[in-house]
Every structure is written in structure tokens, then in C-alpha cells.
Coordinates of C-alpha atoms in Angstrom, one line a residue:
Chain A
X5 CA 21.6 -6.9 25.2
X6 CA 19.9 -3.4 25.0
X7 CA 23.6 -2.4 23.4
X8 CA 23.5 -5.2 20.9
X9 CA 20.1 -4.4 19.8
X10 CA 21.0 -1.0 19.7
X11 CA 24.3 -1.6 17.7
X12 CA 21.9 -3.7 15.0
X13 CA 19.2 -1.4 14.5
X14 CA 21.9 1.8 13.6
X15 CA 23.4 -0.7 11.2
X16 CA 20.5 -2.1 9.8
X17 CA 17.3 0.2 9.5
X18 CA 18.2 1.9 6.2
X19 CA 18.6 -1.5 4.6
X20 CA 15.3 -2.6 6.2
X21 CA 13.3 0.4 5.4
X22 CA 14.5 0.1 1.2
X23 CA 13.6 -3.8 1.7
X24 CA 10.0 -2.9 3.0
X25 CA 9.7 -0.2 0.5
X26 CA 10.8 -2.8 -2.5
X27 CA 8.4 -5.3 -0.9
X28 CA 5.5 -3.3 -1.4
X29 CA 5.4 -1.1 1.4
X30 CA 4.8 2.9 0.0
X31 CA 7.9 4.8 1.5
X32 CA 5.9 7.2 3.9
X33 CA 4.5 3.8 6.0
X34 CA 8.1 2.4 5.1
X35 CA 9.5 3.4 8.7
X36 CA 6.8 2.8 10.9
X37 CA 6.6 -0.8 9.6
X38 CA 10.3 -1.4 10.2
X39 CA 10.3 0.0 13.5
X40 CA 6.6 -2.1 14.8
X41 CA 9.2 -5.2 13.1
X42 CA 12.2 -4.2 15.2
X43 CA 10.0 -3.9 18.2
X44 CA 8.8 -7.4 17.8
X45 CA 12.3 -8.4 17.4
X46 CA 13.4 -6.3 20.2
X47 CA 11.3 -8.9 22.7
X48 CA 12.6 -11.6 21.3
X49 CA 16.4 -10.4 21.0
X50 CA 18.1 -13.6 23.2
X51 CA 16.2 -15.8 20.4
X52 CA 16.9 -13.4 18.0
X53 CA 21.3 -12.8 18.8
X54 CA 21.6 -16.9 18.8
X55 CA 20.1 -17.7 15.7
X56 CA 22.3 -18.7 12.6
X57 CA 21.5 -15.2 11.0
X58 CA 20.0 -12.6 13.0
X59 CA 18.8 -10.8 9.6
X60 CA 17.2 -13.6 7.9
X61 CA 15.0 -13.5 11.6
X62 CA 14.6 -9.8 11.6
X63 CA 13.7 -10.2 7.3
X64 CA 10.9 -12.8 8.3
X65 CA 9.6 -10.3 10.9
X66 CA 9.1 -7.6 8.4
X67 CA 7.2 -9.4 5.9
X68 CA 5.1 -11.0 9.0
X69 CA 4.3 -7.3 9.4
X70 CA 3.7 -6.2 5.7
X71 CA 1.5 -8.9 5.5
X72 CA -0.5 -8.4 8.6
X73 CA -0.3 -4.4 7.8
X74 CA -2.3 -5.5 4.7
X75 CA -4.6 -7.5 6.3
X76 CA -5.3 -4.4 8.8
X77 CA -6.6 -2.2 5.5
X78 CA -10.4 -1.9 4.8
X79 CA -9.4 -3.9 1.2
X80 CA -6.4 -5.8 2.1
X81 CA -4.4 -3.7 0.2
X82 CA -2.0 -1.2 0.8
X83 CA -2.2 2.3 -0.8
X84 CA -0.7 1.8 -4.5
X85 CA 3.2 3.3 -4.3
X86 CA 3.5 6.4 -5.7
X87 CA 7.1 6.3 -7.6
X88 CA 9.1 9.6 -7.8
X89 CA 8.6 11.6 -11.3
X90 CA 11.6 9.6 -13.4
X91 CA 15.0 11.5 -13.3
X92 CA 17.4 11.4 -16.8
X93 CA 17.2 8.8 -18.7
X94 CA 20.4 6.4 -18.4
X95 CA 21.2 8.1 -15.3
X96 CA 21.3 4.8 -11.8
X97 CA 18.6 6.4 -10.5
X98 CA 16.3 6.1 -13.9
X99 CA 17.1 2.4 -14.2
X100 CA 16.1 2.0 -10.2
X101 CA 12.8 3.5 -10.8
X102 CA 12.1 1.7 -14.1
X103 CA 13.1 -1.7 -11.7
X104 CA 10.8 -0.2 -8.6
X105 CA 8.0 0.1 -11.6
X106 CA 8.4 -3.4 -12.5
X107 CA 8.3 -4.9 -9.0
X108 CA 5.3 -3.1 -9.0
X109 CA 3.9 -5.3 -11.9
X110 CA 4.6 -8.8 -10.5
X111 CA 2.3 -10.5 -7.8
X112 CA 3.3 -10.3 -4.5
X113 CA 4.6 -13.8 -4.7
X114 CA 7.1 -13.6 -7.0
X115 CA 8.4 -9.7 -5.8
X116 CA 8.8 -10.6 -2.3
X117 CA 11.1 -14.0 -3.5
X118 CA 13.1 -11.5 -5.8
X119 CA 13.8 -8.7 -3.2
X120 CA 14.4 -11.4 -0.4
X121 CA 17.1 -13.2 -2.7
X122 CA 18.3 -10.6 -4.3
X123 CA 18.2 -7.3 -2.0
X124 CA 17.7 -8.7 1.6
X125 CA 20.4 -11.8 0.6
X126 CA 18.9 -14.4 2.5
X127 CA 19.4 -17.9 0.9
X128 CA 16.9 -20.4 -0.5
X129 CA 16.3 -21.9 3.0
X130 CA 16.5 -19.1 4.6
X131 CA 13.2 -16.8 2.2
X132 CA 11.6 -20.4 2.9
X133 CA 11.2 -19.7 6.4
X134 CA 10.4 -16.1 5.7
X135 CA 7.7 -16.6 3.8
X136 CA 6.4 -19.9 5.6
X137 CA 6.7 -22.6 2.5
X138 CA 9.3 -24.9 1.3
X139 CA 12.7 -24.6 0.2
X140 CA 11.0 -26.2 -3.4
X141 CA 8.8 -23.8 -3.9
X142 CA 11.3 -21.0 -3.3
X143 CA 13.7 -22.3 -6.2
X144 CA 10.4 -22.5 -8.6
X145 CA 9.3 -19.2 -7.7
X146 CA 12.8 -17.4 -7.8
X147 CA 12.6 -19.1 -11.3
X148 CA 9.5 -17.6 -12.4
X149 CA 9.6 -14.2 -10.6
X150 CA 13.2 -14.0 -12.6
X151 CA 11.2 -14.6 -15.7
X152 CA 8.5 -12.3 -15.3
X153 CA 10.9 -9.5 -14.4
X154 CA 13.6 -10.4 -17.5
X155 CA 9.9 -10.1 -19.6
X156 CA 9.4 -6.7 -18.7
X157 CA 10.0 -4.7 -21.8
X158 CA 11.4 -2.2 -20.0
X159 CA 13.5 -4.5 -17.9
X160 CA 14.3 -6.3 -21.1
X161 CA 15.6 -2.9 -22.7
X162 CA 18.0 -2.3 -19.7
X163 CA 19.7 -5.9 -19.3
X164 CA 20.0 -5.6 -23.0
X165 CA 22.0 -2.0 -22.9
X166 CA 24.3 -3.5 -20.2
X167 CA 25.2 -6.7 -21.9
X168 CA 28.1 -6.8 -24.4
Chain B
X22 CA 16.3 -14.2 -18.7
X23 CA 18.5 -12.2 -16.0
X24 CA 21.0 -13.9 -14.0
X25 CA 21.2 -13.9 -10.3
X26 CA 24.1 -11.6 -10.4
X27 CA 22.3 -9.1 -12.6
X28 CA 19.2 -9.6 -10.3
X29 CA 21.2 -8.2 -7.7
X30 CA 22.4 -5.3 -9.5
X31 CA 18.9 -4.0 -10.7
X32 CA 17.7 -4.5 -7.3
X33 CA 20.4 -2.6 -5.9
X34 CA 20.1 0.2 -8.1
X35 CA 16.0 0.2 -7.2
X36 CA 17.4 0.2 -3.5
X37 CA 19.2 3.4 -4.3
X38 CA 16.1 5.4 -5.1
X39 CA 15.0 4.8 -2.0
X40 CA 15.7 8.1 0.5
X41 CA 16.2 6.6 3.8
X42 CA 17.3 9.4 6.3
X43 CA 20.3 7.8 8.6
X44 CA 19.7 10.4 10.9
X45 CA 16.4 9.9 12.0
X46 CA 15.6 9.1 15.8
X47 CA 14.2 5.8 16.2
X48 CA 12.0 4.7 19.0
X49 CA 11.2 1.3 19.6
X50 CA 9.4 -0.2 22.4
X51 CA 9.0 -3.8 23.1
X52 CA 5.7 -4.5 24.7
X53 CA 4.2 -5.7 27.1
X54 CA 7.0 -4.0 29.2
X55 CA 6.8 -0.7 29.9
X56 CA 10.8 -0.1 29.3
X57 CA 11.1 3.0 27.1
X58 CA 14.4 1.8 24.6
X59 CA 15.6 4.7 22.8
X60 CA 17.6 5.3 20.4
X61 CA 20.3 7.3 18.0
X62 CA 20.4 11.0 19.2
X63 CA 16.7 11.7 20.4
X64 CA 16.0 11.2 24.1
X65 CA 12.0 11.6 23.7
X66 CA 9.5 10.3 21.5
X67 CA 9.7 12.3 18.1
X68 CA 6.8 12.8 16.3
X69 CA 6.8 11.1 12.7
X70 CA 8.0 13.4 10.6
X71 CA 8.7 11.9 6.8
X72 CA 10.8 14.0 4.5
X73 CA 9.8 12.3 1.1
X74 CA 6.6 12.5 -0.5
X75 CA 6.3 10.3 -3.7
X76 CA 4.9 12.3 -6.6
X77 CA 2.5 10.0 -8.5
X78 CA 4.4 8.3 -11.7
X79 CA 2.9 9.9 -15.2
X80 CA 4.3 7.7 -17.7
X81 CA 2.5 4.2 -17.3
X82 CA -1.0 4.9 -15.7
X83 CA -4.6 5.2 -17.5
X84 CA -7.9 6.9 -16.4
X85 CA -10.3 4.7 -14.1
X86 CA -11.0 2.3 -16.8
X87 CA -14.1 1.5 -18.2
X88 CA -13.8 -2.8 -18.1
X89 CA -17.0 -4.3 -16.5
X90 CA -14.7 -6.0 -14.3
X91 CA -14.4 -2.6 -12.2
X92 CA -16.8 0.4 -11.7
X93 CA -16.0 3.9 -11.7
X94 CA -17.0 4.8 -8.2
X95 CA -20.3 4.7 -7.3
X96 CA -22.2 7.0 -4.3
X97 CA -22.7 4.1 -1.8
X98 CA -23.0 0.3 -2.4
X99 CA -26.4 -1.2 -4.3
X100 CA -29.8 -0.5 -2.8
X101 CA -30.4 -3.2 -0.8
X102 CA -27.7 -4.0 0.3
X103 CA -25.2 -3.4 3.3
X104 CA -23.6 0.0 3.3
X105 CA -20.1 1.5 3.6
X106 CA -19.5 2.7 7.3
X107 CA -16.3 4.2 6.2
X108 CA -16.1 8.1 7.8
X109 CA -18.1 7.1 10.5
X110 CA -17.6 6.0 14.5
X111 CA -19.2 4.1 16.4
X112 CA -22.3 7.0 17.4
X113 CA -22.5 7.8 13.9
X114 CA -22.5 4.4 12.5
X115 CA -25.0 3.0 14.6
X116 CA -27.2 6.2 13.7
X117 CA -27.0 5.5 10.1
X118 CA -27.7 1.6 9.6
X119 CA -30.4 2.1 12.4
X120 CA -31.9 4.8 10.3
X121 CA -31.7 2.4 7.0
X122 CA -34.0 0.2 9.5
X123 CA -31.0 -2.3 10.4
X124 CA -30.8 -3.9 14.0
X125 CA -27.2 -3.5 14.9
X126 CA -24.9 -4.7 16.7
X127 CA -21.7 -3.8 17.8
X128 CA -18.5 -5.6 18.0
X129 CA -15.4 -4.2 19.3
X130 CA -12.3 -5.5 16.9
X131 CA -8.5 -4.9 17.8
X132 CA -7.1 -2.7 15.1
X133 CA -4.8 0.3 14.4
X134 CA -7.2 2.7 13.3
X135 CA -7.8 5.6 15.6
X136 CA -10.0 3.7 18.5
X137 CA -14.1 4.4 18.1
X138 CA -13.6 4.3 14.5
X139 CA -15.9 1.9 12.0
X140 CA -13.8 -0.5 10.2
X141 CA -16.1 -2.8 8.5
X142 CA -19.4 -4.2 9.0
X143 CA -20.6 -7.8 9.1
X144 CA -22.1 -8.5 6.5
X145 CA -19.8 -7.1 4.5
X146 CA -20.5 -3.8 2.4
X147 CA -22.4 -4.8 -1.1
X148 CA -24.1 -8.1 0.6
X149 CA -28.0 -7.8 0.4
X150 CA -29.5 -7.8 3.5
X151 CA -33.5 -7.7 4.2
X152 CA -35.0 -4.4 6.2
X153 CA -34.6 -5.4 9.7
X154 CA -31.8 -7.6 8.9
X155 CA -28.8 -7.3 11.9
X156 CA -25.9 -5.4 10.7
X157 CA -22.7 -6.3 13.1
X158 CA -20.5 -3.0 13.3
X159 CA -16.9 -3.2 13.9
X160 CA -15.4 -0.9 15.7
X161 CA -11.5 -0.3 16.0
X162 CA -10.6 -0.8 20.1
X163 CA -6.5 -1.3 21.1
X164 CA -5.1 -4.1 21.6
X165 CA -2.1 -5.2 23.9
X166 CA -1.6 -7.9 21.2
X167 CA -1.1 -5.4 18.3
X168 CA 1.8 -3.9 17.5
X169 CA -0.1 -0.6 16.4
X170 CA 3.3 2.0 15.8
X171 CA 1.2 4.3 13.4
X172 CA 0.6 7.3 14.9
X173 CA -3.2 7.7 15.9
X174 CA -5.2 9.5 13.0
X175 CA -7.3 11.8 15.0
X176 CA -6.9 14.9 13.8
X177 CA -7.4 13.7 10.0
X178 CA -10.5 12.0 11.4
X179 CA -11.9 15.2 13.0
X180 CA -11.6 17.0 9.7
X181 CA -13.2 14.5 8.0
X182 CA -15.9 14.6 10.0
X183 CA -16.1 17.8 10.2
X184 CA -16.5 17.5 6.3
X185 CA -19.5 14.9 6.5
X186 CA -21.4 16.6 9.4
X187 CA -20.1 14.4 11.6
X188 CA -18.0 16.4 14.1
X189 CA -17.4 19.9 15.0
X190 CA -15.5 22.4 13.6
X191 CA -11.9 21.6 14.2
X192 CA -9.5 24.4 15.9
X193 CA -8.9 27.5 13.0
X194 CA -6.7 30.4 13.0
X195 CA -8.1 33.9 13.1
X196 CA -7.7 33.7 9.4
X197 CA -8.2 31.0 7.5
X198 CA -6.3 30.4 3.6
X199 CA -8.4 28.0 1.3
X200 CA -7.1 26.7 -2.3
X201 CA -8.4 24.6 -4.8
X202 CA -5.8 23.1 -7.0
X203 CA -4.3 26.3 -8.6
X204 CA -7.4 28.9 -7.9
X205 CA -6.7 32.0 -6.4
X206 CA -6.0 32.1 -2.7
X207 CA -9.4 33.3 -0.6
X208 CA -9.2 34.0 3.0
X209 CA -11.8 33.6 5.2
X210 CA -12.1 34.4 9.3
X211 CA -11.8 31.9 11.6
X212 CA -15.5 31.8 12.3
X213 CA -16.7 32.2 9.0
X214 CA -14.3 28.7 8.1
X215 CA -16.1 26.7 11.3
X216 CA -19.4 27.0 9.4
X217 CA -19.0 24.9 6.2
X218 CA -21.9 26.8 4.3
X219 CA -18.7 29.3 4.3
X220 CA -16.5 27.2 2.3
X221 CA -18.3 27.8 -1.3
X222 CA -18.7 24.7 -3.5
X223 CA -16.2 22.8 -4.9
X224 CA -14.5 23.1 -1.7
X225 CA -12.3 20.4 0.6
X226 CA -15.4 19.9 2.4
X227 CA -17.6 19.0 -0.3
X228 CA -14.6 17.1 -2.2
X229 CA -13.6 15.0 1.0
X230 CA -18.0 14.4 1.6
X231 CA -17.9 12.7 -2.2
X232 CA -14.7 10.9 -2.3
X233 CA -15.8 9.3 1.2
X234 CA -19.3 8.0 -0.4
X235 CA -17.3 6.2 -2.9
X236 CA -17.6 2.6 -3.6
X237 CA -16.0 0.6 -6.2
X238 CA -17.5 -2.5 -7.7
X239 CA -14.8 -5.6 -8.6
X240 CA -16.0 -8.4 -10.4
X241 CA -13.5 -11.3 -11.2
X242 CA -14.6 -14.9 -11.7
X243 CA -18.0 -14.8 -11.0
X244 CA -17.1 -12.9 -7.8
X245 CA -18.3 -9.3 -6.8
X246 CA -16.3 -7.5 -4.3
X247 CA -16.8 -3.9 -3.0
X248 CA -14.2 -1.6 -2.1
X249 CA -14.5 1.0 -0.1
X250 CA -12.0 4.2 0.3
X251 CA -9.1 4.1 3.0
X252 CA -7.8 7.4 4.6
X253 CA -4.2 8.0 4.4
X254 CA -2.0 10.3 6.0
X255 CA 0.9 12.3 4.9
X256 CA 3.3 14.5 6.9
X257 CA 6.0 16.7 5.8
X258 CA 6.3 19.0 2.9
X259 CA 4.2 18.6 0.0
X260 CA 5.7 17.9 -3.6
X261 CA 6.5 21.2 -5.6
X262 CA 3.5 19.4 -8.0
X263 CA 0.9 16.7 -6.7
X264 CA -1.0 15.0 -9.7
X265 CA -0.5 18.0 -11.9
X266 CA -0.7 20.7 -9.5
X267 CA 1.7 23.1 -8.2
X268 CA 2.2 23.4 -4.4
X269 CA 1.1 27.2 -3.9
X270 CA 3.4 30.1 -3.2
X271 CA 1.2 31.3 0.0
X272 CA 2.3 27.9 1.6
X273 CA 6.1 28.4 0.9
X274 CA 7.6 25.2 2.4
X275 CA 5.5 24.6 5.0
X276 CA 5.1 20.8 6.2
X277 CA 1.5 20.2 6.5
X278 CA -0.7 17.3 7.5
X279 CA -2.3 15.6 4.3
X280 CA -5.3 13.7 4.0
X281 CA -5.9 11.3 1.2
X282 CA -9.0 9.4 0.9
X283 CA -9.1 7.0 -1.8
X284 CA -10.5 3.5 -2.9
X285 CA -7.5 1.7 -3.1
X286 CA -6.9 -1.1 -5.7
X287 CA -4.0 -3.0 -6.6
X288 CA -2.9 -2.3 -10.0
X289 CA -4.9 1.0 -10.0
X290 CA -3.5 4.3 -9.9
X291 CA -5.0 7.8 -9.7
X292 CA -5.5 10.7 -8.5
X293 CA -7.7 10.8 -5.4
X294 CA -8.9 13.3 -3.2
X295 CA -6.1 15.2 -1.5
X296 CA -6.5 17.6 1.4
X297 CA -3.6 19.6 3.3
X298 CA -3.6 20.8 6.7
X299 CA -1.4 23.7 7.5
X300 CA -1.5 24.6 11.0
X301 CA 0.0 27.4 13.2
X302 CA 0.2 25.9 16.5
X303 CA -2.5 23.2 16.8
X304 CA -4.8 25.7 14.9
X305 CA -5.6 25.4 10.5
X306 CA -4.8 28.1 9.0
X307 CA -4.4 27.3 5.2
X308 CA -6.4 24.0 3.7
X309 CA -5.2 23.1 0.1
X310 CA -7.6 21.0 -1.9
X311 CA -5.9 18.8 -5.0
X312 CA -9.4 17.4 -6.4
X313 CA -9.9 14.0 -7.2
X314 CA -9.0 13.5 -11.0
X315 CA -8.0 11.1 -14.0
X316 CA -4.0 10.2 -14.5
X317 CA -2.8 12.4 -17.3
X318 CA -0.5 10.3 -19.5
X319 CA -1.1 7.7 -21.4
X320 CA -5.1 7.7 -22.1
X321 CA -5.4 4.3 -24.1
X322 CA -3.6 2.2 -20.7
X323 CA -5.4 -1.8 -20.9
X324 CA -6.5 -3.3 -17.8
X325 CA -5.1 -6.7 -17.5
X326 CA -7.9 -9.2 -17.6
X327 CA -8.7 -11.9 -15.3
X328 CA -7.4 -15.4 -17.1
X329 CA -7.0 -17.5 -14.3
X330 CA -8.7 -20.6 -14.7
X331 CA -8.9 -20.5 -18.5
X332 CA -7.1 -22.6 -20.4
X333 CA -4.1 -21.6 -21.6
X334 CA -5.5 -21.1 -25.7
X335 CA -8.7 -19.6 -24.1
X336 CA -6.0 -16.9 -22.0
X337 CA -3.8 -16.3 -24.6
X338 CA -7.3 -15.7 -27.3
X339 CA -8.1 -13.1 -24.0
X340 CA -4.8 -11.6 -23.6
X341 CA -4.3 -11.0 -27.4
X342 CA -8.1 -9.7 -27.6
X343 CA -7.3 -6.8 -24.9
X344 CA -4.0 -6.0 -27.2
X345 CA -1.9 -7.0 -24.9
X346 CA 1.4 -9.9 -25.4
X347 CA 1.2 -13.3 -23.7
X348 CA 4.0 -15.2 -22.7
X349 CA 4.1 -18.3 -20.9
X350 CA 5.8 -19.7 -18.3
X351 CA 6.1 -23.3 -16.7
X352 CA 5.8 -24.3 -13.4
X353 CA 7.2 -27.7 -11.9
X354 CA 4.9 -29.6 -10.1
X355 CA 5.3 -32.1 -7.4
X356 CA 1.3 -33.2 -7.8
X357 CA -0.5 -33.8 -10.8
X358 CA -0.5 -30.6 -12.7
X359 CA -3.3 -28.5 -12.3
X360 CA -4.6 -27.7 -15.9
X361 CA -5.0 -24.2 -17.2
X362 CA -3.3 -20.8 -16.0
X363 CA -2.6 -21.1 -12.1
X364 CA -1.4 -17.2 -12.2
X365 CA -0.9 -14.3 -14.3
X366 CA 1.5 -11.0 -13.5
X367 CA 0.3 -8.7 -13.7
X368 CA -2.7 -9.8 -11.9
X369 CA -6.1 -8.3 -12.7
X370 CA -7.1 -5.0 -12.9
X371 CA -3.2 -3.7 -13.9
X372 CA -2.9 -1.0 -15.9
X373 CA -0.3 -1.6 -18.8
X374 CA 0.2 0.1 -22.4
X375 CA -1.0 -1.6 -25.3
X376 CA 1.5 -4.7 -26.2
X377 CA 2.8 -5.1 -22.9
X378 CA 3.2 -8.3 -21.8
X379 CA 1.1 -10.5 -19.8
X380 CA 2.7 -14.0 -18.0
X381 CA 0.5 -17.1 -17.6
X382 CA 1.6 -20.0 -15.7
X383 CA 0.6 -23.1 -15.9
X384 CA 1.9 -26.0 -14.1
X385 CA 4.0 -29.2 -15.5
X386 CA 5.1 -32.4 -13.8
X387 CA 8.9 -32.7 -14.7
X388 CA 9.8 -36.5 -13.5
X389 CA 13.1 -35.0 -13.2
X390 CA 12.4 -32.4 -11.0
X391 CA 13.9 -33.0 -7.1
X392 CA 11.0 -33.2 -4.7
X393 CA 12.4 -34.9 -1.8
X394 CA 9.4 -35.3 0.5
X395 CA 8.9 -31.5 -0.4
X396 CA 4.7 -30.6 0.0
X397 CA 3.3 -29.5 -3.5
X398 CA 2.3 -26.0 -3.3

């Protein structure tokens, strides 16, 4: 088991760590988070190995931990995320930041929904168990999270430069 | 409106910027057993040590806004009512409500902060409270239940008590370097730096003493909440420039142990307080102080105002007002729709540039919409 484990975690922190940091999480507390997740998971790892998809269990762990990590603060928030100064302009790494800056805009709702769809890959049923409601209210939320993000001017500007 | 498909694709590109180094050793324990599980090339605990730093983003962000909905920061919370305990322990703590003439109490809560630390009172900071009143202290203890993997902050605490009369002089060098933002270098002796009368003023001592008295007044819906600062910590290398200042040539590319102590707020983003520790051994010898102060960038940033609740005309009239763009959006209901705006993004307190948009949802009842024994939400 301890190989297994061990096998998963080499594969799978980066990933984890970007999906914490696109959850919210600012990027210095980024691996401390994943790694209190992974210890969780680590205790439950028979559980864990059987279940239909081992990262849509591990996924749920991590926002169980976000959300108690913000629950720990003096506010309930977590420090705002400082974003690196932007690179080029029309450069991948531009457009990421200008996404990262408008996750940053939407409530927590709809930007864990869209980076749980869309970045972790977990399927309607499966960001309903992460995030504890129903399948229903996933599909109405991915709607509206997908809204708010396509208003984002600057979101707006970049979907319209890539589309014929 | 993006696809799923091009969903994806931004979100992999914001992936991208992320710096994730593969390399790093990663320990994790499960607990309650004591089994040490450890893994990738380390074979002992390694101390946390991140490579990135995030320089603060200067394009999108405003000064502490001047909306009634939030205060600049105050010294302290209203007269009269219960105080911030934040930079205090449990000694200290029960020192300074007992000499506001509070009874207190204390109450040992399982938490990550370093252990002995105050975390919050109860009542909560900004409720009035008569003289005499009893003033619950909480006070961080471990926990087997708690996964706490943050390292423990004591050596940031110790400075910052240090700074508020707290606590002793930490461990200095012979010689100690002090900066404020881009001044000259001084250098002081070790001795002369464990006496804080030593430190001139403006100094990290008397920066870190103000930004800890800070308080920040919230109102939203008839609500008032208080928020008090948070200490952060940093490790690794500074930026080349933090908030507009230049990481100084006598520090080279030293890692260093950086204190932030700010009043955090979602949607709010500055420039707080910003202290780094350089040590030689377990001993400071440099201390580089970024003061506290307003975003440069765009000066005329709105703060999205609170609209939940109002109709959706009265929103959109508030939205417009603060020259910022409303759009709507619709959500399907399985219960009778709620009338007015059930949420806005951003949500209060947000900083955005004039004409940027602001969403309000309200709810609709779609008989077509497929709620198979699916609880409303």
C-alpha cells in the first residue's frame, strides 16, 4: 500500500498544488495544504485505492481542507493571492494570469465548480460529492460560474482573439 | 459564453503559471500513528522551504477605499467595546483585558497557530461589553484531531513581540543591518539592536507595533463586522521588488524569513506591513522593513457594492450609480423563486476599474427544468 500511495503522490502533487492554488489557496500555503490533504488520504488509502476514482476522493479532500484552512483564519479568509507582475502580452503565460485574475473575481462558489470541472476533471457527480450538494446544483452553478467568467472583459477579449 | 472545451484550455493555461517544483521532498504522515512515511529523495524532514514569492499584481488594484462600507484601519476596535487580542498570548492577553477591567476567562481552542497564542475572544472583537463584563480568551492548544502541517510560527511571533513589548529581544548577530524600503543601509551592534529605543523611528518595530493595532470596520446589510490583522509567513528569497521596492544589494540573494501582518479582506488588496528576517545561524543579522502603503496603479479602482437582497432594478440603479456595468444572470430554481439578487461576483468590497462588470443573479422557476427529487439549494 505504502508503494501505491507513494506511486500516487509523485504522480499527482504538482497537479494538486496548481488545483489548490486555482481554488484560492495563495501559492506559498499551496503545498502545505496539499500535503495535510494527502495525509488525510494517506489514513484512509484502502478506502481511498477501491473507490471508482481515487482523484475525485483525494480532490474532495483538498477542498475539505481549503475550506477548513479558512475557517482556521482570524477572518475566515485566506491572505488575498498575490499574482506574479504580468509577463508579455499574448505570450500563454499572460493569458494564464489574466484567467488566475479572473478566478480571483468570482465567489468561491462558482471558482471552485470551474477549476473542479475544468482543471481537476472530475464529472458533474463526482464535484457534487466534493463540494457536499447535488448533482442539480452543480449543472446550475457550472452554468453560471461559465457566465461570469465569459463576462470578464478581459476574459471576453481573450476567447474573442482565439475564435475565428 | 465559453464552451466547456475552451474552459479547459484557459484553465490549463492559468495551471501553467503556477511554479510547482517536482523535485521537492514530500513528507506526509498519517496520524494518529506514529509511522514516519517519506518520500521522493529526502530521508528526513525538510524544512519548508518555498521558491516562489508572488509580487503583488499592479494593474487592477485601488488604495484602501474610502466607501462607508469599509474603514481605513483604525488603532483598536470602538471604545467600549471588546478589543483585538491579536499579537498577544495567553500572559499578555489576560494582562490587557484584565487591565481594561474585564473578568476573563480562558478557553483553550484546538488550532494551528503556534500553541499559547490568542486567537479570538468571546465576545467577539467590536461587540460592546459593560466594565466588568467577562471576556472568554481563546487560546490556540494542539490537537490530535487537527491536521496542523504548517510549520509552527515561533520565531515570527517572538519578533513580533519583541516589537509590541511583549517578549525579549530575539537572538542578533554581532552586527546588525536595518533597512527601510530603499533608505540607506545603518548597522547597528548586536546589543545596541536588543534595545528597541535603538531602532530610530520609522523602524520594523514601530511599523510592525501599528500595523498589529489595526482594525478594520465592515459594514454590509445592516451588519458590522471587525477584522482584525493575520500574521503571515514567507520563506525563501524575496522578490527583486516587493510593492514598489527593490530587494537591497547588501542582502544579495539571501532567503530570509518574512513577516506580513495585514488585515485581510477578500477582494482587498494592498500593501501591508512587511518585515524580513535574515539570519546567520539562528542569529538576525539584517531586518528589511517594506512599510505598509497604498497600491500604486490604478487610483480611481470602485469597490463593488453590496446588492444582495435588492431588487434586481434597485441593484442595477446601485451598480450603474458606482460606474460600474450590470449584467444579469438566471438561476433555475427547484422552489419558488426567491425574489431579488440571491448573489453578485464579484462580491462586496472588490476592487474593479470603472465599467467593469458586475453579475446579479436572481433565481427563476423553469417548469422545464429536470429536478428529479433533487433538494433546492
Amino acid at each position: 500500500m505504502d508503494g501505491d500511495f507513494s506511486a500516487y503522490v509523485a504522480a499527482r502533487r504538482p497537479r494538486l498544488v496548481r488545483t489548490a492554488v486555482l481554488l484560492g489557496c495563495p501559492e506559498s500555503d499551496a503545498e502545505d495544504l496539499v500535503q495535510t490533504a494527502l495525509a488525510r488520504c494517506l489514513r484512509a488509502w484502502k478506502r481511498v485505492a477501491k473507490a471508482d476514482n481515487r482523484d475525485a476522493y483525494v480532490n474532495k479532500v483538498l477542498v475539505n481542507v481549503l475550506h477548513d484552512t479558512r475557517a482556521r483564519r482570524w477572518n475566515g479568509e485566506l491572505p488575498t493571492e498575490r499574482l506574479p507582475e504580468s509577463p508579455s502580452a499574448g505570450t500563454d503565460l499572460a493569458d494564464g494570469l489574466v484567467v488566475r485574475r479572473a478566478l480571483a473575481a468570482l465567489t468561491h462558489e462558482h471558482r471552485e465548480v470551474l477549476v473542479l470541472r475544468y482543471f481537476a476533471d472530475l464529472s458533474e457527480k463526482q464535484t457534487a460529492d466534493a463540494l457536499g450538494v447535488p448533482p442539480g446544483t452543480v449543472k446550475s452553478r457550472t452554468a453560471r460560474a461559465l457566465a461570469a467568467l465569459s463576462a470578464h472583459d478581459d476574459i471576453a477579449e481573450l476567447a474573442g482573439e482565439r475564435r475565428p | 459564453m465559453l464552451s466547456e472545451n475552451e474552459a479547459r484550455d484557459l484553465l490549463r493555461k492559468a495551471g501553467e503559471t503556477i511554479e510547482v517544483d517536482p523535485t521537492r521532498p514530500v513528507h506526509v504522515e498519517a496520524k494518529p500513528r506514529s509511522t514516519w512515511l517519506v518520500l521522493g529523495a529526502a530521508a528526513s524532514v525538510a524544512a519548508i522551504s518555498l521558491a516562489s514569492w508572488a509580487v503583488l499584481a499592479q494593474s487592477d488594484s485601488g488604495t484602501h477605499p474610502s466607501d462607508p462600507s469599509v474603514s481605513a484601519p483604525t488603532n483598536g476596535a470602538p471604545e467600549g467595546t471588546v478589543p483585538s487580542v491579536f499579537g498577544y498570548d495567553r500572559e499578555t492577553g489576560t494582562a490587557f483585558l484584565q487591565s481594561l477591567g474585564y473578568q476573563v476567562k480562558i478557553e483553550p481552542k484546538p488550532d494551528c497557530s503556534a500553541p499559547g497564542r490568542a486567537i479570538g475572544t468571546v465576545p467577539s472583537t467590536g461587540t460592546p461589553v459593560e466594565p466588568g463584563s467577562t471576556v472568554t480568551l481563546l487560546v490556540a492548544s494542539t490537537s490530535e484531531v487537527l491536521d496542523c502541517a504548517f510549520a509552527p510560527q515561533l520565531d515570527a511571533w517572538a519578533f513580533v513581540d519583541f516589537a509590541n513589548g511583549h517578549g525579549p529581544a530575539p537572538a542578533f548577530a554581532s552586527s546588525v543591518t536595518l533597512v527601510m524600503d530603499d533608505s540607506a543601509p545603518v548597522t547597528i551592534s548586536g546589543a545596541e539592536a536588543a534595545e528597541p529605543a535603538n531602532w530610530g523611528t520609522p523602524s520594523a518595530l514601530t511599523e510592525l507595533h501599528e500595523a498589529t493595532q489595526y482594525v478594520v470596520q465592515h459594514s454590509e446589510d445592516g451588519k458590522t463586522q471587525y477584522f482584525i490583522p493575520a500574521l503571515g509567513t514567507r520563506h525563501g528569497t524575496p522578490p527583486d521588488e516587493y510593492c514598489g521596492v527593490e530587494r537591497p544589494a547588501v542582502v544579495g540573494k539571501r532567503g530570509a524569513l518574512t513577516l506580513v501582518v495585514d488585515v485581510v479582506m477578500e477582494g482587498v488588496i494592498n500593501c501591508p506591513t512587511t518585515v524580513a528576517l535574515y539570519f546567520t545561524g539562528d542569529r538576525i543579522d539584517t531586518v528589511v522593513t517594506y512599510t505598509e502603503k497604498p497600491v500604486a496603479g490604478v487610483i480611481d479602482a470602485i469597490q463593488v457594492p453590496a446588492v444582495t437582497g435588492l431588487s434586481l432594478e434597485d441593484a442595477r440603479d446601485v451598480v450603474t450609480a458606482a460606474g460600474l456595468t450590470a449584467t444579469e444572470e438566471h438561476e433555475q430554481t427547484c422552489s419558488p423563486p426567491d425574489p431579488g439578487v440571491v448573489e453578485q461576483a464579484p462580491k462586496t468590497g472588490f476592487l474593479l476599474a470603472p465599467g467593469q462588470t458586475v453579475t446579479l443573479v436572481t433565481e427563476v422557476r423553469n417548469p422545464d427544468f429536470d429536478c428529479p427529487g433533487v433538494a433546492p439549494h
